[in-house]
GROMACS .gro file of N, CA and C in nm:
model
  321
    1GLU      N    1   1.230  -3.821   3.070
    1GLU     CA    2   1.104  -3.887   3.045
    1GLU      C    3   1.046  -3.835   2.913
    2SER      N    4   1.002  -3.922   2.827
    2SER     CA    5   0.947  -3.881   2.698
    2SER      C    6   0.798  -3.851   2.711
    3GLY      N    7   0.750  -3.764   2.621
    3GLY     CA    8   0.609  -3.726   2.621
    3GLY      C    9   0.585  -3.621   2.515
    4ASP      N   10   0.467  -3.566   2.514
    4ASP     CA   11   0.431  -3.463   2.417
    4ASP      C   12   0.475  -3.326   2.466
    5LEU      N   13   0.520  -3.245   2.372
    5LEU     CA   14   0.556  -3.107   2.400
    5LEU      C   15   0.463  -3.019   2.318
    6TYR      N   16   0.392  -2.929   2.382
    6TYR     CA   17   0.301  -2.838   2.314
    6TYR      C   18   0.360  -2.697   2.321
    7ILE      N   19   0.366  -2.631   2.206
    7ILE     CA   20   0.415  -2.494   2.199
    7ILE      C   21   0.304  -2.408   2.140
    8VAL      N   22   0.273  -2.300   2.207
    8VAL     CA   23   0.171  -2.207   2.160
    8VAL      C   24   0.240  -2.078   2.119
    9LEU      N   25   0.220  -2.038   1.994
    9LEU     CA   26   0.277  -1.913   1.944
    9LEU      C   27   0.165  -1.812   1.924
   10ASN      N   28   0.187  -1.692   1.971
   10ASN     CA   29   0.093  -1.582   1.948
   10ASN      C   30   0.163  -1.483   1.857
   11VAL      N   31   0.102  -1.453   1.744
   11VAL     CA   32   0.159  -1.360   1.647
   11VAL      C   33   0.080  -1.230   1.653
   12GLU      N   34   0.151  -1.120   1.679
   12GLU     CA   35   0.084  -0.991   1.684
   12GLU      C   36   0.050  -0.946   1.543
   13PRO      N   37  -0.065  -0.883   1.524
   13PRO     CA   38  -0.100  -0.831   1.392
   13PRO      C   39  -0.001  -0.723   1.347
   14SER      N   40   0.025  -0.719   1.219
   14SER     CA   41   0.115  -0.619   1.162
   14SER      C   42   0.044  -0.484   1.155
   15LYS      N   43   0.121  -0.377   1.171
   15LYS     CA   44   0.066  -0.243   1.155
   15LYS      C   45   0.067  -0.201   1.009
   16LYS      N   46   0.142  -0.274   0.925
   16LYS     CA   47   0.156  -0.238   0.784
   16LYS      C   48   0.074  -0.326   0.690
   17PHE      N   49   0.055  -0.452   0.728
   17PHE     CA   50  -0.006  -0.549   0.637
   17PHE      C   51  -0.126  -0.616   0.700
   18VAL      N   52  -0.218  -0.658   0.612
   18VAL     CA   53  -0.331  -0.742   0.653
   18VAL      C   54  -0.326  -0.865   0.564
   19ARG      N   55  -0.336  -0.982   0.625
   19ARG     CA   56  -0.334  -1.106   0.548
   19ARG      C   57  -0.475  -1.154   0.525
   20ALA      N   58  -0.502  -1.196   0.401
   20ALA     CA   59  -0.630  -1.255   0.364
   20ALA      C   60  -0.598  -1.380   0.283
   21GLY      N   61  -0.597  -1.494   0.349
   21GLY     CA   62  -0.556  -1.617   0.281
   21GLY      C   63  -0.409  -1.608   0.245
   22MET      N   64  -0.377  -1.623   0.119
   22MET     CA   65  -0.239  -1.616   0.073
   22MET      C   66  -0.201  -1.476   0.026
   23ASP      N   67  -0.298  -1.384   0.027
   23ASP     CA   68  -0.273  -1.247  -0.019
   23ASP      C   69  -0.240  -1.154   0.098
   24ILE      N   70  -0.163  -1.052   0.068
   24ILE     CA   71  -0.129  -0.947   0.163
   24ILE      C   72  -0.190  -0.817   0.112
   25HIS      N   73  -0.250  -0.741   0.202
   25HIS     CA   74  -0.310  -0.611   0.167
   25HIS      C   75  -0.237  -0.501   0.242
   26SER      N   76  -0.215  -0.389   0.174
   26SER     CA   77  -0.157  -0.271   0.239
   26SER      C   78  -0.215  -0.147   0.174
   27GLN      N   79  -0.180  -0.032   0.230
   27GLN     CA   80  -0.229   0.096   0.178
   27GLN      C   81  -0.112   0.188   0.154
   28ALA      N   82  -0.121   0.268   0.049
   28ALA     CA   83  -0.018   0.367   0.018
   28ALA      C   84  -0.085   0.503   0.002
   29ASP      N   85  -0.032   0.602   0.072
   29ASP     CA   86  -0.081   0.739   0.061
   29ASP      C   87   0.000   0.813  -0.044
   30ILE      N   88  -0.072   0.881  -0.135
   30ILE     CA   89  -0.003   0.962  -0.236
   30ILE      C   90  -0.067   1.100  -0.240
   31PRO      N   91   0.012   1.203  -0.274
   31PRO     CA   92  -0.045   1.337  -0.284
   31PRO      C   93  -0.130   1.352  -0.410
   32VAL      N   94  -0.219   1.449  -0.410
   32VAL     CA   95  -0.309   1.476  -0.523
   32VAL      C   96  -0.231   1.495  -0.653
   33VAL      N   97  -0.120   1.565  -0.647
   33VAL     CA   98  -0.041   1.591  -0.767
   33VAL      C   99   0.006   1.461  -0.831
   34GLN      N  100   0.049   1.366  -0.748
   34GLN     CA  101   0.095   1.238  -0.802
   34GLN      C  102  -0.022   1.158  -0.858
   35ALA      N  103  -0.139   1.168  -0.797
   35ALA     CA  104  -0.257   1.099  -0.850
   35ALA      C  105  -0.294   1.155  -0.988
   36VAL      N  106  -0.281   1.284  -1.006
   36VAL     CA  107  -0.317   1.348  -1.132
   36VAL      C  108  -0.210   1.321  -1.239
   37LEU      N  109  -0.084   1.341  -1.204
   37LEU     CA  110   0.025   1.334  -1.303
   37LEU      C  111   0.088   1.196  -1.317
   38GLY      N  112   0.072   1.110  -1.216
   38GLY     CA  113   0.135   0.979  -1.219
   38GLY      C  114   0.276   0.983  -1.165
   39GLY      N  115   0.340   0.869  -1.162
   39GLY     CA  116   0.477   0.857  -1.111
   39GLY      C  117   0.503   0.719  -1.057
   40GLU      N  118   0.606   0.706  -0.978
   40GLU     CA  119   0.641   0.577  -0.915
   40GLU      C  120   0.646   0.595  -0.765
   41ILE      N  121   0.609   0.488  -0.693
   41ILE     CA  122   0.623   0.488  -0.547
   41ILE      C  123   0.686   0.357  -0.504
   42ASP      N  124   0.752   0.360  -0.390
   42ASP     CA  125   0.809   0.241  -0.329
   42ASP      C  126   0.707   0.181  -0.235
   43ILE      N  127   0.690   0.050  -0.244
   43ILE     CA  128   0.598  -0.023  -0.158
   43ILE      C  129   0.678  -0.125  -0.080
   44GLU      N  130   0.655  -0.130   0.050
   44GLU     CA  131   0.718  -0.231   0.132
   44GLU      C  132   0.631  -0.357   0.129
   45THR      N  133   0.693  -0.469   0.093
   45THR     CA  134   0.623  -0.598   0.092
   45THR      C  135   0.690  -0.688   0.194
   46ILE      N  136   0.635  -0.805   0.214
   46ILE     CA  137   0.698  -0.900   0.306
   46ILE      C  138   0.825  -0.958   0.246
   47HIS      N  139   0.849  -0.932   0.118
   47HIS     CA  140   0.969  -0.980   0.048
   47HIS      C  141   1.071  -0.868   0.025
   48GLY      N  142   1.044  -0.747   0.073
   48GLY     CA  143   1.133  -0.633   0.050
   48GLY      C  144   1.061  -0.524  -0.026
   49LYS      N  145   1.136  -0.421  -0.065
   49LYS     CA  146   1.075  -0.307  -0.134
   49LYS      C  147   1.053  -0.337  -0.282
   50GLU      N  148   0.943  -0.286  -0.333
   50GLU     CA  149   0.907  -0.297  -0.474
   50GLU      C  150   0.861  -0.160  -0.522
   51LYS      N  151   0.880  -0.131  -0.649
   51LYS     CA  152   0.830  -0.008  -0.709
   51LYS      C  153   0.703  -0.039  -0.787
   52ILE      N  154   0.605   0.052  -0.775
   52ILE     CA  155   0.488   0.040  -0.861
   52ILE      C  156   0.467   0.172  -0.932
   53LYS      N  157   0.418   0.163  -1.054
   53LYS     CA  158   0.390   0.282  -1.134
   53LYS      C  159   0.248   0.327  -1.106
   54ILE      N  160   0.235   0.455  -1.077
   54ILE     CA  161   0.104   0.516  -1.058
   54ILE      C  162   0.070   0.586  -1.190
   55PRO      N  163  -0.030   0.536  -1.263
   55PRO     CA  164  -0.064   0.601  -1.389
   55PRO      C  165  -0.132   0.736  -1.367
   56PRO      N  166  -0.120   0.829  -1.461
   56PRO     CA  167  -0.190   0.957  -1.449
   56PRO      C  168  -0.341   0.933  -1.435
   57GLY      N  169  -0.404   1.011  -1.348
   57GLY     CA  170  -0.548   0.999  -1.328
   57GLY      C  171  -0.589   0.890  -1.231
   58THR      N  172  -0.496   0.843  -1.149
   58THR     CA  173  -0.529   0.739  -1.051
   58THR      C  174  -0.627   0.794  -0.948
   59GLU      N  175  -0.734   0.720  -0.924
   59GLU     CA  176  -0.837   0.765  -0.831
   59GLU      C  177  -0.814   0.707  -0.692
   60ASP      N  178  -0.868   0.778  -0.593
   60ASP     CA  179  -0.864   0.731  -0.456
   60ASP      C  180  -0.933   0.595  -0.448
   61GLY      N  181  -0.871   0.500  -0.382
   61GLY     CA  182  -0.929   0.367  -0.367
   61GLY      C  183  -0.885   0.268  -0.474
   62ALA      N  184  -0.807   0.314  -0.573
   62ALA     CA  185  -0.756   0.223  -0.676
   62ALA      C  186  -0.669   0.116  -0.610
   63VAL      N  187  -0.673  -0.005  -0.663
   63VAL     CA  188  -0.595  -0.116  -0.607
   63VAL      C  189  -0.500  -0.168  -0.713
   64PHE      N  190  -0.374  -0.181  -0.675
   64PHE     CA  191  -0.271  -0.235  -0.765
   64PHE      C  192  -0.225  -0.369  -0.710
   65LYS      N  193  -0.201  -0.464  -0.801
   65LYS     CA  194  -0.162  -0.599  -0.761
   65LYS      C  195  -0.016  -0.624  -0.795
   66LEU      N  196   0.058  -0.670  -0.695
   66LEU     CA  197   0.195  -0.716  -0.714
   66LEU      C  198   0.188  -0.869  -0.713
   67SER      N  199   0.187  -0.928  -0.831
   67SER     CA  200   0.170  -1.073  -0.843
   67SER      C  201   0.286  -1.148  -0.779
   68GLY      N  202   0.252  -1.250  -0.703
   68GLY     CA  203   0.352  -1.337  -0.642
   68GLY      C  204   0.426  -1.277  -0.525
   69LYS      N  205   0.382  -1.162  -0.475
   69LYS     CA  206   0.452  -1.097  -0.364
   69LYS      C  207   0.378  -1.114  -0.232
   70GLY      N  208   0.290  -1.213  -0.226
   70GLY     CA  209   0.216  -1.241  -0.103
   70GLY      C  210   0.282  -1.352  -0.025
   71VAL      N  211   0.201  -1.427   0.045
   71VAL     CA  212   0.249  -1.535   0.132
   71VAL      C  213   0.297  -1.653   0.047
   72VAL      N  214   0.410  -1.710   0.088
   72VAL     CA  215   0.465  -1.827   0.020
   72VAL      C  216   0.382  -1.948   0.058
   73ARG      N  217   0.337  -2.020  -0.041
   73ARG     CA  218   0.255  -2.139  -0.019
   73ARG      C  219   0.346  -2.255   0.022
   74ILE      N  220   0.326  -2.309   0.140
   74ILE     CA  221   0.409  -2.420   0.190
   74ILE      C  222   0.385  -2.543   0.104
   75GLY      N  223   0.494  -2.597   0.052
   75GLY     CA  224   0.486  -2.717  -0.029
   75GLY      C  225   0.432  -2.694  -0.169
   76GLY      N  226   0.406  -2.570  -0.203
   76GLY     CA  227   0.352  -2.539  -0.335
   76GLY      C  228   0.451  -2.459  -0.416
   77SER      N  229   0.413  -2.430  -0.538
   77SER     CA  230   0.504  -2.357  -0.625
   77SER      C  231   0.455  -2.214  -0.654
   78THR      N  232   0.345  -2.173  -0.591
   78THR     CA  233   0.291  -2.040  -0.617
   78THR      C  234   0.283  -1.960  -0.487
   79ASN      N  235   0.284  -1.829  -0.503
   79ASN     CA  236   0.267  -1.739  -0.389
   79ASN      C  237   0.137  -1.662  -0.407
   80GLY      N  238   0.091  -1.606  -0.298
   80GLY     CA  239  -0.022  -1.515  -0.307
   80GLY      C  240   0.023  -1.383  -0.367
   81ASN      N  241  -0.066  -1.287  -0.369
   81ASN     CA  242  -0.036  -1.155  -0.426
   81ASN      C  243  -0.033  -1.050  -0.316
   82HIS      N  244   0.026  -0.936  -0.347
   82HIS     CA  245   0.024  -0.821  -0.257
   82HIS      C  246  -0.063  -0.716  -0.324
   83LEU      N  247  -0.170  -0.676  -0.257
   83LEU     CA  248  -0.264  -0.579  -0.311
   83LEU      C  249  -0.247  -0.446  -0.237
   84VAL      N  250  -0.223  -0.340  -0.313
   84VAL     CA  251  -0.198  -0.207  -0.256
   84VAL      C  252  -0.315  -0.116  -0.289
   85LYS      N  253  -0.382  -0.066  -0.186
   85LYS     CA  254  -0.492   0.028  -0.205
   85LYS      C  255  -0.437   0.169  -0.194
   86ILE      N  256  -0.468   0.252  -0.293
   86ILE     CA  257  -0.417   0.389  -0.298
   86ILE      C  258  -0.512   0.483  -0.225
   87SER      N  259  -0.455   0.566  -0.141
   87SER     CA  260  -0.531   0.670  -0.071
   87SER      C  261  -0.474   0.804  -0.114
   88VAL      N  262  -0.556   0.884  -0.182
   88VAL     CA  263  -0.512   1.015  -0.229
   88VAL      C  264  -0.534   1.114  -0.115
   89LYS      N  265  -0.425   1.177  -0.074
   89LYS     CA  266  -0.429   1.272   0.037
   89LYS      C  267  -0.456   1.413  -0.014
   90ILE      N  268  -0.565   1.470   0.031
   90ILE     CA  269  -0.605   1.605  -0.007
   90ILE      C  270  -0.543   1.702   0.094
   91PRO      N  271  -0.477   1.808   0.046
   91PRO     CA  272  -0.416   1.903   0.141
   91PRO      C  273  -0.522   1.972   0.226
   92GLN      N  274  -0.494   1.983   0.354
   92GLN     CA  275  -0.588   2.047   0.447
   92GLN      C  276  -0.569   2.198   0.454
   93LYS      N  277  -0.445   2.242   0.435
   93LYS     CA  278  -0.415   2.386   0.440
   93LYS      C  279  -0.336   2.423   0.315
   94LEU      N  280  -0.376   2.532   0.253
   94LEU     CA  281  -0.308   2.581   0.134
   94LEU      C  282  -0.252   2.720   0.162
   95ASN      N  283  -0.132   2.743   0.111
   95ASN     CA  284  -0.082   2.881   0.119
   95ASN      C  285  -0.146   2.960   0.004
   96LYS      N  286  -0.120   3.089   0.000
   96LYS     CA  287  -0.184   3.176  -0.098
   96LYS      C  288  -0.156   3.131  -0.241
   97LYS      N  289  -0.030   3.099  -0.270
   97LYS     CA  290   0.010   3.057  -0.406
   97LYS      C  291  -0.061   2.927  -0.447
   98GLU      N  292  -0.064   2.830  -0.355
   98GLU     CA  293  -0.131   2.703  -0.383
   98GLU      C  294  -0.281   2.725  -0.409
   99ARG      N  295  -0.341   2.808  -0.327
   99ARG     CA  296  -0.484   2.837  -0.343
   99ARG      C  297  -0.510   2.899  -0.482
  100GLU      N  298  -0.426   2.994  -0.523
  100GLU     CA  299  -0.439   3.057  -0.653
  100GLU      C  300  -0.426   2.955  -0.765
  101LEU      N  301  -0.332   2.864  -0.751
  101LEU     CA  302  -0.313   2.760  -0.853
  101LEU      C  303  -0.435   2.670  -0.865
  102TYR      N  304  -0.491   2.627  -0.750
  102TYR     CA  305  -0.611   2.543  -0.753
  102TYR      C  306  -0.730   2.620  -0.811
  103GLU      N  307  -0.743   2.747  -0.776
  103GLU     CA  308  -0.852   2.828  -0.831
  103GLU      C  309  -0.836   2.846  -0.981
  104GLY      N  310  -0.712   2.860  -1.027
  104GLY     CA  311  -0.685   2.867  -1.172
  104GLY      C  312  -0.727   2.740  -1.243
  105LEU      N  313  -0.698   2.626  -1.182
  105LEU     CA  314  -0.741   2.498  -1.239
  105LEU      C  315  -0.894   2.488  -1.243
  106ALA      N  316  -0.958   2.536  -1.139
  106ALA     CA  317  -1.104   2.529  -1.131
  106ALA      C  318  -1.170   2.611  -1.241
  107ASN      N  319  -1.105   2.722  -1.277
  107ASN     CA  320  -1.162   2.808  -1.382
  107ASN      C  321  -1.134   2.747  -1.518
   0.00000   0.00000   0.00000
């Protein structure tokens, strides 16, 4: 017998990504040393891994954009972007040598 078929899909939220329209948002944790000196980090996107350069002096909360690495626009020729918010992790416990180094910098 013919008739209508209704399918309901429930998609669980991702633990890594947040979608906002066609853009994807994520967070990357970096150590204080990398924020000060710069470097490269690997970012997981919905399209696979990408590298982003962290410039020296990057501040906590800085946002980097990976153009075209967001959601694919159905029937369109453009994609959204992937926005990565940087979280600088401050060490909670320092050994004696680390403490001396930080105190030397403070002076």
